Amino acid sequence: MNQSVFRLTLPILFGYLPLGMAFGVLFTTQLDYAWWAAPLMGLVIYAGAGQILAVSLLSVNAGLLEVFVAMFVLNARHLFYGLSLLGQFRGAGWRKLYLIFGLTDETYSLLTSRPRGTDRPHEQEVDFRITAFNQGYWVVGCALGALLGDNVAFDSTGIEFALVALFIVLTLEQYKALGDGFPVWLGAAAAGLAMLLLAPTHQLIGAITLVTGALLMEYRRTRGQAAHEESHHG
């Protein structure tokens, strides 16, 4: 099973290792902490972009409360991810808490687009291993980057683009799995509107709010239409 999980998570590996290394380099070059605190942060917090944001805030002497609020706002989208997978995680036992904790953007995309069988316990075990593998890639990347930043001087400009490339690949995979381009175009439109109408600090939450509202309206419309057709045929 581990071999098949490894193959499934290869796109995450190629994204998380360089991005984790970028975080590790930023952590050791901008903050006065021991290198091992970077992989520890990846193990305990595990919030990719949130960790990079935290480093940027801490480097300018922001307070812990400010860092907490900023990270909460940035990662608020995970609340929607978790709600959509409650049924999928039901009955997972002790694994459920970790599945919720380890639910990153990339892991969510993989869990919702991969082929699934009818054996729920087996599929939940696969979900658990996928989540653990992905966090492992991130922690290893953080450790490697922190060691490099602590011992070697080099220019890492542009390495953070690995996250953008990873999102593009996962979006295409989801489109192929769902066969419906509506969520993709809706997300792009919401992002464009947020960029036009909102300040950079509010664009992410604004886009998420627009997408959520539009999806809820679409769900209500399709549900009402289905109920109408059912009553009509009845």
PDB file of C-alpha atoms in Angstrom:
ATOM      1  CA  MET A   1       0.000   0.000   0.000  1.00  0.00           C
ATOM      2  CA  ASN A   2       2.824   2.408   0.841  1.00  0.00           C
ATOM      3  CA  GLN A   3       4.183   2.107  -2.702  1.00  0.00           C
ATOM      4  CA  SER A   4       0.838   3.053  -4.256  1.00  0.00           C
ATOM      5  CA  VAL A   5       0.428   5.921  -1.755  1.00  0.00           C
ATOM      6  CA  PHE A   6       3.919   7.144  -2.650  1.00  0.00           C
ATOM      7  CA  ARG A   7       2.992   7.200  -6.349  1.00  0.00           C
ATOM      8  CA  LEU A   8      -0.192   9.127  -5.567  1.00  0.00           C
ATOM      9  CA  THR A   9       1.698  11.718  -3.548  1.00  0.00           C
ATOM     10  CA  LEU A  10       4.603  12.260  -5.958  1.00  0.00           C
ATOM     11  CA  PRO A  11       3.222  15.622  -7.186  1.00  0.00           C
ATOM     12  CA  ILE A  12       3.043  16.748  -3.546  1.00  0.00           C
ATOM     13  CA  LEU A  13       6.606  15.578  -2.945  1.00  0.00           C
ATOM     14  CA  PHE A  14       7.924  17.666  -5.840  1.00  0.00           C
ATOM     15  CA  GLY A  15       6.081  20.717  -4.510  1.00  0.00           C
ATOM     16  CA  TYR A  16       6.582  20.353  -0.770  1.00  0.00           C
ATOM     17  CA  LEU A  17      10.311  19.625  -0.765  1.00  0.00           C
ATOM     18  CA  PRO A  18      11.393  22.845  -2.542  1.00  0.00           C
ATOM     19  CA  LEU A  19       8.738  24.943  -0.808  1.00  0.00           C
ATOM     20  CA  GLY A  20       9.665  23.486   2.582  1.00  0.00           C
ATOM     21  CA  MET A  21      13.302  24.216   1.818  1.00  0.00           C
ATOM     22  CA  ALA A  22      12.376  27.799   0.934  1.00  0.00           C
ATOM     23  CA  PHE A  23      10.659  28.122   4.298  1.00  0.00           C
ATOM     24  CA  GLY A  24      13.640  26.605   6.101  1.00  0.00           C
ATOM     25  CA  VAL A  25      16.045  29.021   4.422  1.00  0.00           C
ATOM     26  CA  LEU A  26      13.821  32.009   5.276  1.00  0.00           C
ATOM     27  CA  PHE A  27      13.445  30.783   8.840  1.00  0.00           C
ATOM     28  CA  THR A  28      17.164  30.480   9.568  1.00  0.00           C
ATOM     29  CA  THR A  29      18.218  33.611   7.678  1.00  0.00           C
ATOM     30  CA  GLN A  30      15.540  35.961   9.064  1.00  0.00           C
ATOM     31  CA  LEU A  31      15.008  34.663  12.602  1.00  0.00           C
ATOM     32  CA  ASP A  32      17.437  34.070  15.436  1.00  0.00           C
ATOM     33  CA  TYR A  33      16.349  30.525  16.240  1.00  0.00           C
ATOM     34  CA  ALA A  34      18.070  27.143  16.068  1.00  0.00           C
ATOM     35  CA  TRP A  35      17.681  25.368  12.703  1.00  0.00           C
ATOM     36  CA  TRP A  36      15.725  22.487  14.216  1.00  0.00           C
ATOM     37  CA  ALA A  37      12.881  24.845  15.169  1.00  0.00           C
ATOM     38  CA  ALA A  38      11.926  25.013  11.467  1.00  0.00           C
ATOM     39  CA  PRO A  39      11.072  21.293  11.032  1.00  0.00           C
ATOM     40  CA  LEU A  40       9.509  21.352  14.518  1.00  0.00           C
ATOM     41  CA  MET A  41       7.201  24.125  13.320  1.00  0.00           C
ATOM     42  CA  GLY A  42       6.337  22.016  10.273  1.00  0.00           C
ATOM     43  CA  LEU A  43       5.543  19.083  12.547  1.00  0.00           C
ATOM     44  CA  VAL A  44       3.416  20.948  15.106  1.00  0.00           C
ATOM     45  CA  ILE A  45       1.799  23.720  13.015  1.00  0.00           C
ATOM     46  CA  TYR A  46       2.021  22.361   9.434  1.00  0.00           C
ATOM     47  CA  ALA A  47       0.636  25.369   7.605  1.00  0.00           C
ATOM     48  CA  GLY A  48       2.816  25.965   4.537  1.00  0.00           C
ATOM     49  CA  ALA A  49       2.003  29.521   3.480  1.00  0.00           C
ATOM     50  CA  GLY A  50       1.000  30.312   7.080  1.00  0.00           C
ATOM     51  CA  GLN A  51       4.467  29.392   8.318  1.00  0.00           C
ATOM     52  CA  ILE A  52       6.099  31.607   5.698  1.00  0.00           C
ATOM     53  CA  LEU A  53       3.751  34.431   6.710  1.00  0.00           C
ATOM     54  CA  ALA A  54       4.653  33.882  10.370  1.00  0.00           C
ATOM     55  CA  VAL A  55       8.370  34.179   9.563  1.00  0.00           C
ATOM     56  CA  SER A  56       7.752  37.454   7.720  1.00  0.00           C
ATOM     57  CA  LEU A  57       5.793  38.882  10.669  1.00  0.00           C
ATOM     58  CA  LEU A  58       8.203  37.672  13.342  1.00  0.00           C
ATOM     59  CA  SER A  59      11.158  39.098  11.415  1.00  0.00           C
ATOM     60  CA  VAL A  60       9.649  42.598  11.786  1.00  0.00           C
ATOM     61  CA  ASN A  61       8.972  42.023  15.513  1.00  0.00           C
ATOM     62  CA  ALA A  62       5.203  41.514  15.209  1.00  0.00           C
ATOM     63  CA  GLY A  63       3.461  40.340  18.366  1.00  0.00           C
ATOM     64  CA  LEU A  64       2.372  36.741  18.832  1.00  0.00           C
ATOM     65  CA  LEU A  65      -1.287  37.818  18.826  1.00  0.00           C
ATOM     66  CA  GLU A  66      -0.841  39.502  15.434  1.00  0.00           C
ATOM     67  CA  VAL A  67       0.860  36.386  14.071  1.00  0.00           C
ATOM     68  CA  PHE A  68      -1.935  34.179  15.404  1.00  0.00           C
ATOM     69  CA  VAL A  69      -4.697  36.335  13.894  1.00  0.00           C
ATOM     70  CA  ALA A  70      -2.923  36.563  10.526  1.00  0.00           C
ATOM     71  CA  MET A  71      -2.370  32.799  10.363  1.00  0.00           C
ATOM     72  CA  PHE A  72      -5.969  32.114  11.391  1.00  0.00           C
ATOM     73  CA  VAL A  73      -7.329  34.370   8.646  1.00  0.00           C
ATOM     74  CA  LEU A  74      -4.980  32.880   6.048  1.00  0.00           C
ATOM     75  CA  ASN A  75      -5.951  29.311   6.969  1.00  0.00           C
ATOM     76  CA  ALA A  76      -9.674  29.926   7.545  1.00  0.00           C
ATOM     77  CA  ARG A  77     -10.386  28.147   4.249  1.00  0.00           C
ATOM     78  CA  HIS A  78      -9.535  24.857   5.975  1.00  0.00           C
ATOM     79  CA  LEU A  79     -12.804  25.149   7.905  1.00  0.00           C
ATOM     80  CA  PHE A  80     -14.665  24.672   4.629  1.00  0.00           C
ATOM     81  CA  TYR A  81     -12.397  21.791   3.634  1.00  0.00           C
ATOM     82  CA  GLY A  82     -13.043  20.004   6.920  1.00  0.00           C
ATOM     83  CA  LEU A  83     -16.809  20.446   6.728  1.00  0.00           C
ATOM     84  CA  SER A  84     -16.928  18.947   3.251  1.00  0.00           C
ATOM     85  CA  LEU A  85     -15.036  15.815   4.376  1.00  0.00           C
ATOM     86  CA  LEU A  86     -16.810  15.074   7.667  1.00  0.00           C
ATOM     87  CA  GLY A  87     -18.797  12.275   6.043  1.00  0.00           C
ATOM     88  CA  GLN A  88     -15.681  10.812   4.427  1.00  0.00           C
ATOM     89  CA  PHE A  89     -13.839  10.789   7.777  1.00  0.00           C
ATOM     90  CA  ARG A  90     -16.767   9.433   9.806  1.00  0.00           C
ATOM     91  CA  GLY A  91     -15.838   6.231  11.627  1.00  0.00           C
ATOM     92  CA  ALA A  92     -12.089   6.735  11.160  1.00  0.00           C
ATOM     93  CA  GLY A  93     -11.502   6.384  14.909  1.00  0.00           C
ATOM     94  CA  TRP A  94      -8.220   7.719  16.251  1.00  0.00           C
ATOM     95  CA  ARG A  95      -7.109   8.654  12.726  1.00  0.00           C
ATOM     96  CA  LYS A  96      -9.866  11.259  12.360  1.00  0.00           C
ATOM     97  CA  LEU A  97      -8.135  13.961  14.415  1.00  0.00           C
ATOM     98  CA  TYR A  98      -4.930  13.628  12.405  1.00  0.00           C
ATOM     99  CA  LEU A  99      -6.831  13.610   9.101  1.00  0.00           C
ATOM    100  CA  ILE A 100      -8.414  16.919  10.109  1.00  0.00           C
ATOM    101  CA  PHE A 101      -5.107  18.374  11.368  1.00  0.00           C
ATOM    102  CA  GLY A 102      -3.202  17.400   8.211  1.00  0.00           C
ATOM    103  CA  LEU A 103      -5.767  18.717   5.739  1.00  0.00           C
ATOM    104  CA  THR A 104      -3.764  21.104   3.565  1.00  0.00           C
ATOM    105  CA  ASP A 105      -4.844  22.472   0.176  1.00  0.00           C
ATOM    106  CA  GLU A 106      -2.843  19.854  -1.706  1.00  0.00           C
ATOM    107  CA  THR A 107      -3.927  16.958   0.511  1.00  0.00           C
ATOM    108  CA  TYR A 108      -7.572  18.015   0.166  1.00  0.00           C
ATOM    109  CA  SER A 109      -7.235  18.092  -3.602  1.00  0.00           C
ATOM    110  CA  LEU A 110      -5.692  14.621  -3.632  1.00  0.00           C
ATOM    111  CA  LEU A 111      -8.234  13.097  -1.231  1.00  0.00           C
ATOM    112  CA  THR A 112     -11.183  14.436  -3.217  1.00  0.00           C
ATOM    113  CA  SER A 113      -9.911  13.565  -6.701  1.00  0.00           C
ATOM    114  CA  ARG A 114      -8.389  10.090  -6.276  1.00  0.00           C
ATOM    115  CA  PRO A 115     -10.381   6.958  -7.218  1.00  0.00           C
ATOM    116  CA  ARG A 116     -12.155   5.444  -4.205  1.00  0.00           C
ATOM    117  CA  GLY A 117     -13.492   1.946  -3.535  1.00  0.00           C
ATOM    118  CA  THR A 118     -16.429   0.784  -1.421  1.00  0.00           C
ATOM    119  CA  ASP A 119     -14.317  -0.454   1.522  1.00  0.00           C
ATOM    120  CA  ARG A 120     -14.557   2.607   3.813  1.00  0.00           C
ATOM    121  CA  PRO A 121     -11.977   1.475   6.478  1.00  0.00           C
ATOM    122  CA  HIS A 122      -9.424   0.710   3.745  1.00  0.00           C
ATOM    123  CA  GLU A 123     -10.017   4.042   2.019  1.00  0.00           C
ATOM    124  CA  GLN A 124      -9.660   5.892   5.332  1.00  0.00           C
ATOM    125  CA  GLU A 125      -6.363   4.090   5.924  1.00  0.00           C
ATOM    126  CA  VAL A 126      -5.201   5.253   2.487  1.00  0.00           C
ATOM    127  CA  ASP A 127      -6.329   8.806   3.320  1.00  0.00           C
ATOM    128  CA  PHE A 128      -4.363   8.630   6.572  1.00  0.00           C
ATOM    129  CA  ARG A 129      -1.190   7.458   4.840  1.00  0.00           C
ATOM    130  CA  ILE A 130      -1.510  10.083   2.107  1.00  0.00           C
ATOM    131  CA  THR A 131      -1.815  12.777   4.785  1.00  0.00           C
ATOM    132  CA  ALA A 132       1.167  11.420   6.737  1.00  0.00           C
ATOM    133  CA  PHE A 133       3.350  11.102   3.616  1.00  0.00           C
ATOM    134  CA  ASN A 134       2.566  14.693   2.626  1.00  0.00           C
ATOM    135  CA  GLN A 135       3.443  16.063   6.049  1.00  0.00           C
ATOM    136  CA  GLY A 136       6.616  13.998   6.007  1.00  0.00           C
ATOM    137  CA  TYR A 137       7.678  15.631   2.729  1.00  0.00           C
ATOM    138  CA  TRP A 138       7.017  19.057   4.220  1.00  0.00           C
ATOM    139  CA  VAL A 139       8.949  18.410   7.440  1.00  0.00           C
ATOM    140  CA  VAL A 140      11.919  16.974   5.521  1.00  0.00           C
ATOM    141  CA  GLY A 141      11.912  20.003   3.230  1.00  0.00           C
ATOM    142  CA  CYS A 142      11.844  22.356   6.244  1.00  0.00           C
ATOM    143  CA  ALA A 143      14.782  20.513   7.819  1.00  0.00           C
ATOM    144  CA  LEU A 144      16.877  20.505   4.640  1.00  0.00           C
ATOM    145  CA  GLY A 145      16.226  24.190   3.987  1.00  0.00           C
ATOM    146  CA  ALA A 146      17.011  25.138   7.576  1.00  0.00           C
ATOM    147  CA  LEU A 147      20.305  23.230   7.460  1.00  0.00           C
ATOM    148  CA  LEU A 148      21.205  24.861   4.146  1.00  0.00           C
ATOM    149  CA  GLY A 149      20.289  28.320   5.384  1.00  0.00           C
ATOM    150  CA  ASP A 150      22.314  27.754   8.535  1.00  0.00           C
ATOM    151  CA  ASN A 151      25.437  26.542   6.767  1.00  0.00           C
ATOM    152  CA  VAL A 152      25.443  27.647   3.116  1.00  0.00           C
ATOM    153  CA  ALA A 153      24.952  31.081   1.545  1.00  0.00           C
ATOM    154  CA  PHE A 154      22.962  30.991  -1.715  1.00  0.00           C
ATOM    155  CA  ASP A 155      20.290  32.928  -3.600  1.00  0.00           C
ATOM    156  CA  SER A 156      16.906  31.195  -3.257  1.00  0.00           C
ATOM    157  CA  THR A 157      14.887  33.836  -5.146  1.00  0.00           C
ATOM    158  CA  GLY A 158      11.927  32.311  -6.982  1.00  0.00           C
ATOM    159  CA  ILE A 159      11.877  28.938  -5.218  1.00  0.00           C
ATOM    160  CA  GLU A 160       8.457  29.733  -3.745  1.00  0.00           C
ATOM    161  CA  PHE A 161       6.976  29.453  -7.265  1.00  0.00           C
ATOM    162  CA  ALA A 162       6.925  25.683  -6.708  1.00  0.00           C
ATOM    163  CA  LEU A 163       3.656  26.166  -4.788  1.00  0.00           C
ATOM    164  CA  VAL A 164       2.022  27.927  -7.743  1.00  0.00           C
ATOM    165  CA  ALA A 165       3.101  25.146 -10.108  1.00  0.00           C
ATOM    166  CA  LEU A 166       1.755  22.527  -7.714  1.00  0.00           C
ATOM    167  CA  PHE A 167      -1.633  24.271  -7.511  1.00  0.00           C
ATOM    168  CA  ILE A 168      -1.839  24.330 -11.310  1.00  0.00           C
ATOM    169  CA  VAL A 169      -1.152  20.591 -11.566  1.00  0.00           C
ATOM    170  CA  LEU A 170      -3.677  19.711  -8.846  1.00  0.00           C
ATOM    171  CA  THR A 171      -6.341  21.965 -10.371  1.00  0.00           C
ATOM    172  CA  LEU A 172      -5.963  20.202 -13.710  1.00  0.00           C
ATOM    173  CA  GLU A 173      -6.180  16.804 -11.978  1.00  0.00           C
ATOM    174  CA  GLN A 174      -9.377  17.824 -10.193  1.00  0.00           C
ATOM    175  CA  TYR A 175     -10.874  19.114 -13.421  1.00  0.00           C
ATOM    176  CA  LYS A 176     -10.118  15.791 -15.122  1.00  0.00           C
ATOM    177  CA  ALA A 177     -11.584  13.836 -12.177  1.00  0.00           C
ATOM    178  CA  LEU A 178     -14.765  15.932 -11.843  1.00  0.00           C
ATOM    179  CA  GLY A 179     -15.366  16.617 -15.512  1.00  0.00           C
ATOM    180  CA  ASP A 180     -16.907  19.974 -14.559  1.00  0.00           C
ATOM    181  CA  GLY A 181     -15.147  23.258 -15.203  1.00  0.00           C
ATOM    182  CA  PHE A 182     -17.625  25.407 -13.259  1.00  0.00           C
ATOM    183  CA  PRO A 183     -15.698  25.390  -9.910  1.00  0.00           C
ATOM    184  CA  VAL A 184     -12.436  26.214 -11.712  1.00  0.00           C
ATOM    185  CA  TRP A 185     -13.865  29.185 -13.605  1.00  0.00           C
ATOM    186  CA  LEU A 186     -15.772  30.341 -10.538  1.00  0.00           C
ATOM    187  CA  GLY A 187     -12.573  30.309  -8.491  1.00  0.00           C
ATOM    188  CA  ALA A 188     -10.700  32.234 -11.184  1.00  0.00           C
ATOM    189  CA  ALA A 189     -13.486  34.832 -11.419  1.00  0.00           C
ATOM    190  CA  ALA A 190     -13.622  35.243  -7.628  1.00  0.00           C
ATOM    191  CA  ALA A 191      -9.852  35.687  -7.462  1.00  0.00           C
ATOM    192  CA  GLY A 192      -9.980  38.309 -10.230  1.00  0.00           C
ATOM    193  CA  LEU A 193     -12.753  40.253  -8.508  1.00  0.00           C
ATOM    194  CA  ALA A 194     -10.920  40.125  -5.175  1.00  0.00           C
ATOM    195  CA  MET A 195      -7.763  41.469  -6.806  1.00  0.00           C
ATOM    196  CA  LEU A 196      -9.699  44.320  -8.408  1.00  0.00           C
ATOM    197  CA  LEU A 197     -11.827  45.312  -5.431  1.00  0.00           C
ATOM    198  CA  LEU A 198      -9.849  44.493  -2.289  1.00  0.00           C
ATOM    199  CA  ALA A 199      -6.540  45.348  -0.703  1.00  0.00           C
ATOM    200  CA  PRO A 200      -3.886  42.609  -0.955  1.00  0.00           C
ATOM    201  CA  THR A 201      -4.265  41.702   2.727  1.00  0.00           C
ATOM    202  CA  HIS A 202      -7.968  40.901   2.231  1.00  0.00           C
ATOM    203  CA  GLN A 203      -7.937  39.314  -1.217  1.00  0.00           C
ATOM    204  CA  LEU A 204      -7.707  35.676  -0.119  1.00  0.00           C
ATOM    205  CA  ILE A 205     -10.590  35.862   2.360  1.00  0.00           C
ATOM    206  CA  GLY A 206     -12.609  37.947  -0.101  1.00  0.00           C
ATOM    207  CA  ALA A 207     -12.163  35.378  -2.879  1.00  0.00           C
ATOM    208  CA  ILE A 208     -13.079  32.518  -0.519  1.00  0.00           C
ATOM    209  CA  THR A 209     -16.206  34.386   0.596  1.00  0.00           C
ATOM    210  CA  LEU A 210     -17.279  35.015  -3.011  1.00  0.00           C
ATOM    211  CA  VAL A 211     -16.690  31.391  -4.014  1.00  0.00           C
ATOM    212  CA  THR A 212     -18.495  30.047  -0.961  1.00  0.00           C
ATOM    213  CA  GLY A 213     -21.512  32.290  -1.504  1.00  0.00           C
ATOM    214  CA  ALA A 214     -21.726  31.403  -5.198  1.00  0.00           C
ATOM    215  CA  LEU A 215     -21.386  27.668  -4.528  1.00  0.00           C
ATOM    216  CA  LEU A 216     -24.085  27.804  -1.839  1.00  0.00           C
ATOM    217  CA  MET A 217     -26.416  29.596  -4.238  1.00  0.00           C
ATOM    218  CA  GLU A 218     -25.674  27.048  -6.960  1.00  0.00           C
ATOM    219  CA  TYR A 219     -26.262  24.184  -4.511  1.00  0.00           C
ATOM    220  CA  ARG A 220     -29.573  25.699  -3.442  1.00  0.00           C
ATOM    221  CA  ARG A 221     -30.612  26.199  -7.072  1.00  0.00           C
ATOM    222  CA  THR A 222     -29.744  22.644  -8.149  1.00  0.00           C
ATOM    223  CA  ARG A 223     -31.327  21.165  -5.023  1.00  0.00           C
ATOM    224  CA  GLY A 224     -34.526  23.145  -5.613  1.00  0.00           C
ATOM    225  CA  GLN A 225     -34.531  22.129  -9.255  1.00  0.00           C
ATOM    226  CA  ALA A 226     -34.084  18.457  -8.338  1.00  0.00           C
ATOM    227  CA  ALA A 227     -36.898  18.666  -5.755  1.00  0.00           C
ATOM    228  CA  HIS A 228     -39.172  20.315  -8.326  1.00  0.00           C
ATOM    229  CA  GLU A 229     -38.459  17.639 -10.930  1.00  0.00           C
ATOM    230  CA  GLU A 230     -39.028  14.891  -8.350  1.00  0.00           C
ATOM    231  CA  SER A 231     -42.394  16.342  -7.303  1.00  0.00           C
ATOM    232  CA  HIS A 232     -43.347  16.829 -10.945  1.00  0.00           C
ATOM    233  CA  HIS A 233     -42.555  13.203 -11.827  1.00  0.00           C
ATOM    234  CA  GLY A 234     -44.244  12.004  -8.627  1.00  0.00           C
TER     235      GLY A 234
END
